[in-house]
CSV table of C-alpha atoms and ligand atoms in Angstrom, one decimal:
chain,number,residue,atom,x,y,z
A,1,MET,CA,-20.9,-19.7,-32.5
A,2,ARG,CA,-20.7,-18.3,-28.8
A,3,ILE,CA,-21.0,-21.0,-26.1
A,4,GLY,CA,-21.5,-20.2,-22.4
A,5,ILE,CA,-19.3,-22.7,-20.3
A,6,ILE,CA,-20.4,-23.2,-16.7
A,7,ALA,CA,-19.5,-25.7,-13.9
A,8,ASP,CA,-20.0,-26.3,-10.3
A,9,VAL,CA,-23.3,-24.4,-9.7
A,10,HIS,CA,-23.7,-26.3,-6.4
A,11,SER,CA,-27.3,-25.4,-5.8
A,12,ASN,CA,-26.6,-21.6,-5.7
A,13,LEU,CA,-29.4,-20.0,-7.3
A,14,ALA,CA,-28.6,-16.5,-6.8
A,15,ALA,CA,-25.3,-16.9,-8.4
A,16,LEU,CA,-26.7,-18.9,-11.3
A,17,GLU,CA,-29.4,-16.4,-12.1
A,18,VAL,CA,-26.6,-13.8,-12.4
A,19,VAL,CA,-24.5,-15.9,-14.6
A,20,LEU,CA,-27.5,-16.9,-16.9
A,21,GLY,CA,-28.2,-13.1,-17.2
A,22,ALA,CA,-24.6,-12.5,-18.5
A,23,LEU,CA,-25.1,-15.5,-21.0
A,24,GLU,CA,-28.3,-14.1,-22.7
A,25,GLY,CA,-27.8,-14.2,-26.4
A,26,VAL,CA,-25.2,-17.0,-26.5
A,27,ASP,CA,-26.0,-19.8,-28.9
A,28,GLU,CA,-25.6,-22.7,-26.5
A,29,ILE,CA,-24.6,-23.4,-22.7
A,30,TRP,CA,-22.6,-26.2,-21.7
A,31,CYS,CA,-22.4,-27.3,-18.1
A,32,LEU,CA,-19.5,-29.4,-16.4
A,33,GLY,CA,-21.4,-31.0,-13.7
A,34,ASP,CA,-22.1,-30.5,-9.9
A,35,VAL,CA,-25.2,-28.8,-10.3
A,36,VAL,CA,-26.2,-29.5,-6.7
A,37,GLY,CA,-24.4,-30.1,-3.3
A,38,TYR,CA,-23.4,-27.5,-0.8
A,39,GLY,CA,-26.0,-24.8,-1.5
A,40,PRO,CA,-29.7,-24.2,-0.7
A,41,ASP,CA,-31.5,-24.6,-4.0
A,42,PRO,CA,-31.1,-27.8,-5.5
A,43,ASN,CA,-34.4,-28.2,-7.2
A,44,GLU,CA,-34.5,-24.6,-8.7
A,45,CYS,CA,-30.8,-25.1,-10.0
A,46,ILE,CA,-31.5,-28.4,-11.8
A,47,GLU,CA,-34.8,-27.2,-13.2
A,48,LEU,CA,-32.8,-24.1,-14.7
A,49,VAL,CA,-29.9,-26.1,-15.9
A,50,SER,CA,-32.0,-28.7,-17.5
A,51,LYS,CA,-33.9,-26.2,-19.4
A,52,ILE,CA,-31.0,-24.0,-20.5
A,53,ALA,CA,-28.0,-26.4,-21.0
A,54,ARG,CA,-27.6,-28.0,-24.3
A,55,HIS,CA,-25.1,-30.4,-22.6
A,56,CYS,CA,-24.4,-31.3,-19.2
A,57,VAL,CA,-22.0,-34.0,-17.5
A,58,VAL,CA,-22.6,-35.3,-14.1
A,59,GLY,CA,-20.3,-34.5,-11.1
A,60,ASN,CA,-19.4,-36.1,-7.9
A,61,HIS,CA,-21.8,-34.1,-5.9
A,62,ASP,CA,-24.7,-34.8,-8.3
A,63,LEU,CA,-24.0,-38.7,-7.8
A,64,GLY,CA,-23.6,-38.4,-4.1
A,65,SER,CA,-26.7,-36.6,-3.8
A,66,ILE,CA,-28.8,-39.3,-5.5
A,67,GLY,CA,-27.1,-42.2,-3.7
A,68,GLU,CA,-25.0,-43.4,-6.7
A,69,ILE,CA,-21.5,-43.0,-4.9
A,70,ASP,CA,-20.8,-43.7,-1.4
A,71,LEU,CA,-20.9,-40.6,0.9
A,72,ALA,CA,-18.1,-41.9,2.9
A,73,ASP,CA,-15.8,-40.7,0.1
A,74,PHE,CA,-16.8,-37.1,0.9
A,75,ASN,CA,-15.5,-34.8,3.7
A,76,TYR,CA,-17.8,-34.2,6.5
A,77,GLU,CA,-19.6,-30.9,5.3
A,78,ALA,CA,-19.9,-32.2,1.8
A,79,GLN,CA,-21.7,-35.5,3.1
A,80,ALA,CA,-24.1,-33.5,5.1
A,81,ALA,CA,-24.9,-31.3,2.1
A,82,CYS,CA,-25.4,-34.4,-0.1
A,83,SER,CA,-27.6,-36.2,2.3
A,84,TRP,CA,-29.7,-32.9,2.8
A,85,THR,CA,-29.8,-32.3,-1.0
A,86,GLY,CA,-30.9,-35.8,-1.4
A,87,ARG,CA,-34.0,-35.3,0.9
A,88,GLN,CA,-34.9,-32.1,-0.9
A,89,LEU,CA,-34.8,-33.3,-4.5
A,90,LYS,CA,-38.0,-34.1,-6.5
A,91,ALA,CA,-38.1,-37.5,-8.2
A,92,GLU,CA,-37.9,-36.0,-11.6
A,93,ASN,CA,-34.9,-34.0,-10.7
A,94,LYS,CA,-33.0,-37.1,-9.4
A,95,ASP,CA,-33.9,-38.7,-12.7
A,96,TYR,CA,-32.3,-35.7,-14.6
A,97,LEU,CA,-29.2,-36.2,-12.7
A,98,ARG,CA,-29.2,-39.9,-12.9
A,99,GLY,CA,-29.3,-39.6,-16.7
A,100,LEU,CA,-26.5,-37.3,-17.1
A,101,PRO,CA,-23.3,-38.8,-18.9
A,102,LEU,CA,-19.9,-39.0,-17.1
A,103,LYS,CA,-18.2,-37.7,-20.3
A,104,LEU,CA,-19.5,-36.3,-23.6
A,105,GLU,CA,-18.0,-35.5,-26.9
A,106,VAL,CA,-20.1,-32.5,-27.8
A,107,ALA,CA,-18.4,-31.5,-31.2
A,108,GLU,CA,-15.6,-32.8,-33.1
A,109,GLY,CA,-12.5,-32.5,-30.9
A,110,ILE,CA,-14.3,-31.1,-27.8
A,111,MET,CA,-15.1,-33.1,-24.7
A,112,LEU,CA,-16.7,-32.1,-21.6
A,113,VAL,CA,-16.1,-34.0,-18.2
A,114,HIS,CA,-16.5,-33.0,-14.6
A,115,GLY,CA,-13.1,-34.1,-12.9
A,116,SER,CA,-10.5,-35.2,-15.5
A,117,PRO,CA,-10.5,-37.0,-18.7
A,118,ARG,CA,-9.0,-40.2,-17.1
A,119,ASP,CA,-11.1,-40.1,-14.0
A,120,PRO,CA,-14.3,-38.0,-14.6
A,121,ILE,CA,-15.7,-38.1,-10.9
A,122,TRP,CA,-12.8,-37.6,-8.6
A,123,GLU,CA,-9.6,-36.3,-10.1
A,124,TYR,CA,-8.8,-32.6,-9.6
A,125,ILE,CA,-6.5,-31.2,-12.3
A,126,VAL,CA,-4.6,-28.8,-9.9
A,127,SER,CA,-1.0,-28.9,-11.5
A,128,THR,CA,0.8,-29.0,-14.9
A,129,TRP,CA,2.0,-32.4,-13.8
A,130,LEU,CA,-1.5,-33.9,-13.7
A,131,ALA,CA,-2.6,-32.0,-16.7
A,132,GLU,CA,0.4,-33.4,-18.5
A,133,GLU,CA,-0.7,-37.0,-17.5
A,134,ASN,CA,-4.2,-36.5,-18.7
A,135,PHE,CA,-3.4,-35.2,-22.1
A,136,ALA,CA,-2.2,-38.7,-22.7
A,137,GLN,CA,-5.6,-40.1,-21.8
A,138,PHE,CA,-7.8,-38.3,-24.2
A,139,VAL,CA,-7.6,-37.6,-28.0
A,140,GLU,CA,-9.9,-34.4,-28.4
A,141,THR,CA,-8.2,-31.0,-28.7
A,142,VAL,CA,-10.0,-29.5,-26.0
A,143,ALA,CA,-11.3,-30.9,-22.8
A,144,PHE,CA,-13.4,-28.6,-20.6
A,145,VAL,CA,-13.4,-29.6,-17.0
A,146,GLY,CA,-14.8,-28.4,-13.6
A,147,HIS,CA,-14.3,-29.9,-10.1
A,148,SER,CA,-11.4,-27.7,-8.8
A,149,HIS,CA,-13.5,-24.6,-8.8
A,150,VAL,CA,-10.3,-22.7,-9.9
A,151,PRO,CA,-10.4,-21.2,-13.5
A,152,VAL,CA,-7.3,-22.0,-15.4
A,153,VAL,CA,-6.2,-23.2,-18.9
A,154,PHE,CA,-3.4,-25.9,-19.4
A,155,GLU,CA,-1.8,-25.8,-22.9
A,156,LYS,CA,-0.2,-28.7,-24.6
A,157,SER,CA,1.7,-27.5,-27.6
A,158,ALA,CA,2.8,-29.9,-30.5
A,159,GLU,CA,6.5,-30.3,-29.0
A,160,GLY,CA,6.8,-28.4,-25.6
A,161,PRO,CA,5.7,-29.4,-22.1
A,162,CYS,CA,2.4,-28.5,-20.8
A,163,ARG,CA,1.9,-24.9,-19.5
A,164,PRO,CA,-0.7,-23.2,-17.3
A,165,HIS,CA,-2.3,-20.0,-18.2
A,166,PHE,CA,-4.5,-17.8,-16.0
A,167,PHE,CA,-7.3,-15.8,-17.3
A,168,GLU,CA,-7.5,-11.7,-17.3
A,169,GLU,CA,-10.8,-10.3,-16.8
A,170,GLY,CA,-11.8,-8.3,-20.0
A,171,LYS,CA,-9.0,-10.0,-22.1
A,172,ALA,CA,-9.7,-12.7,-24.5
A,173,PHE,CA,-7.6,-15.8,-24.2
A,174,ASN,CA,-6.8,-17.2,-27.9
A,175,LEU,CA,-6.2,-20.8,-28.4
A,176,SER,CA,-3.4,-21.6,-30.7
A,177,GLU,CA,-4.0,-24.1,-33.6
A,178,GLY,CA,-1.8,-27.2,-33.1
A,179,SER,CA,-2.1,-27.1,-29.4
A,180,ARG,CA,-4.4,-29.0,-27.2
A,181,TYR,CA,-6.1,-27.7,-24.1
A,182,ILE,CA,-7.6,-28.7,-20.6
A,183,ILE,CA,-9.9,-25.6,-19.7
A,184,ASN,CA,-11.6,-24.8,-16.3
A,185,PRO,CA,-14.1,-22.0,-16.4
A,186,GLY,CA,-14.1,-21.8,-12.5
A,187,SER,CA,-17.2,-22.2,-10.3
A,188,VAL,CA,-20.7,-20.5,-10.5
A,189,GLY,CA,-21.7,-21.4,-7.1
A,190,GLN,CA,-18.7,-21.8,-4.8
A,191,PRO,CA,-15.4,-20.3,-6.3
A,192,ARG,CA,-12.2,-21.3,-4.5
A,193,ASP,CA,-9.6,-18.9,-6.0
A,194,ARG,CA,-10.3,-16.4,-3.2
A,195,ASP,CA,-12.6,-14.3,-5.4
A,196,PRO,CA,-16.2,-14.9,-4.3
A,197,ARG,CA,-17.7,-13.7,-7.5
A,198,ALA,CA,-19.4,-16.3,-9.9
A,199,SER,CA,-17.1,-17.3,-12.7
A,200,LEU,CA,-17.9,-18.4,-16.3
A,201,LEU,CA,-16.5,-18.4,-19.7
A,202,ILE,CA,-17.8,-17.7,-23.2
A,203,PHE,CA,-16.2,-19.9,-25.9
A,204,ASN,CA,-16.1,-18.5,-29.5
A,205,ARG,CA,-15.6,-21.6,-31.6
A,206,GLU,CA,-14.8,-19.8,-34.9
A,207,GLU,CA,-12.4,-17.4,-33.5
A,208,LEU,CA,-11.0,-20.1,-31.0
A,209,SER,CA,-11.2,-17.5,-28.2
A,210,LEU,CA,-12.4,-17.6,-24.5
A,211,GLU,CA,-13.9,-14.6,-22.7
A,212,TYR,CA,-13.6,-14.8,-19.0
A,213,HIS,CA,-16.1,-13.1,-16.7
A,214,ARG,CA,-16.6,-12.7,-13.0
A,215,LEU,CA,-19.9,-11.6,-11.6
A,216,GLY,CA,-20.8,-10.3,-8.2
A,217,TYR,CA,-24.1,-11.7,-6.7
A,218,SER,CA,-26.0,-11.5,-3.4
A,219,VAL,CA,-23.6,-14.0,-1.4
A,220,GLU,CA,-25.7,-12.9,1.8
A,221,LYS,CA,-29.1,-14.2,0.1
A,222,THR,CA,-27.5,-17.6,-0.5
A,223,GLN,CA,-26.1,-17.7,2.9
A,224,ARG,CA,-29.3,-16.7,4.7
A,225,LYS,CA,-31.1,-19.6,2.9
A,226,MET,CA,-28.3,-21.9,3.9
A,227,GLU,CA,-28.7,-21.1,7.5
A,228,ARG,CA,-32.5,-21.5,7.4
A,229,ALA,CA,-31.9,-25.0,5.8
A,230,GLY,CA,-29.5,-26.0,8.6
A,231,LEU,CA,-26.6,-26.5,6.2
A,232,PRO,CA,-23.1,-26.5,7.8
A,233,GLN,CA,-22.0,-23.0,8.7
A,234,PHE,CA,-18.7,-23.4,7.2
A,235,LEU,CA,-20.2,-23.9,3.8
A,236,ALA,CA,-22.1,-20.8,4.0
A,237,GLU,CA,-18.9,-18.7,5.4
A,238,ARG,CA,-16.5,-19.9,2.7
A,239,LEU,CA,-18.8,-18.2,0.1
A,240,SER,CA,-17.8,-14.8,1.6
A,241,TRP,CA,-14.1,-15.7,0.9
A,242,GLY,CA,-14.2,-17.6,-2.3
A,243,ILE,CA,-12.4,-20.6,-0.7
B,301,ZN,ZN1,-17.8,-28.9,-7.2
């Protein structure tokens, strides 16, 4: 079974469409939250994700956009984008976000969460130290996470300490039996690893392998829509740099 793993779409329809094109033919798609926030197409992205994702968890920007968490906890640009998003969202799309779980066990030994296993909304797993602490907070073999917008694998082998691995395009990453993993596919709609291309993973459950893909899309198209919508200029500019 081949499963497309996507995260942090952030209302970037141009990026999402390219990613879904690359995922044609997979058996399932799992989404790790932050479908909206930052970008110009929140309704369109929710409508696509709700149709194609077999499983989806909720992210901080999803909750911020529907008034479920306090916008004071976000920085200025994120607040502005969440307020704008909330004003655009159709009632049924707000309901979709409201109905998403914080955590999901999608198959035996596999969990999905937006932030981290111990703090699904806010914690960024950006160091081996934080990954190590989180391994003690869940029992599953694999946790797929989003939120940091940086593709990475943290491996916890039976005896050794936690180790990070970085993906190489076109090269499969093989999971080892006996190890546990925290895996981030990177972001579809706002990558932050200085590569502006949309990021995704394909997880092969039988082979226990991950394929990593980066896909170019029309950043300018998304930026033009953001300008027209009056979204903060920095949020449009950062898409060009992948930051
Ligand atoms: Zn995000």
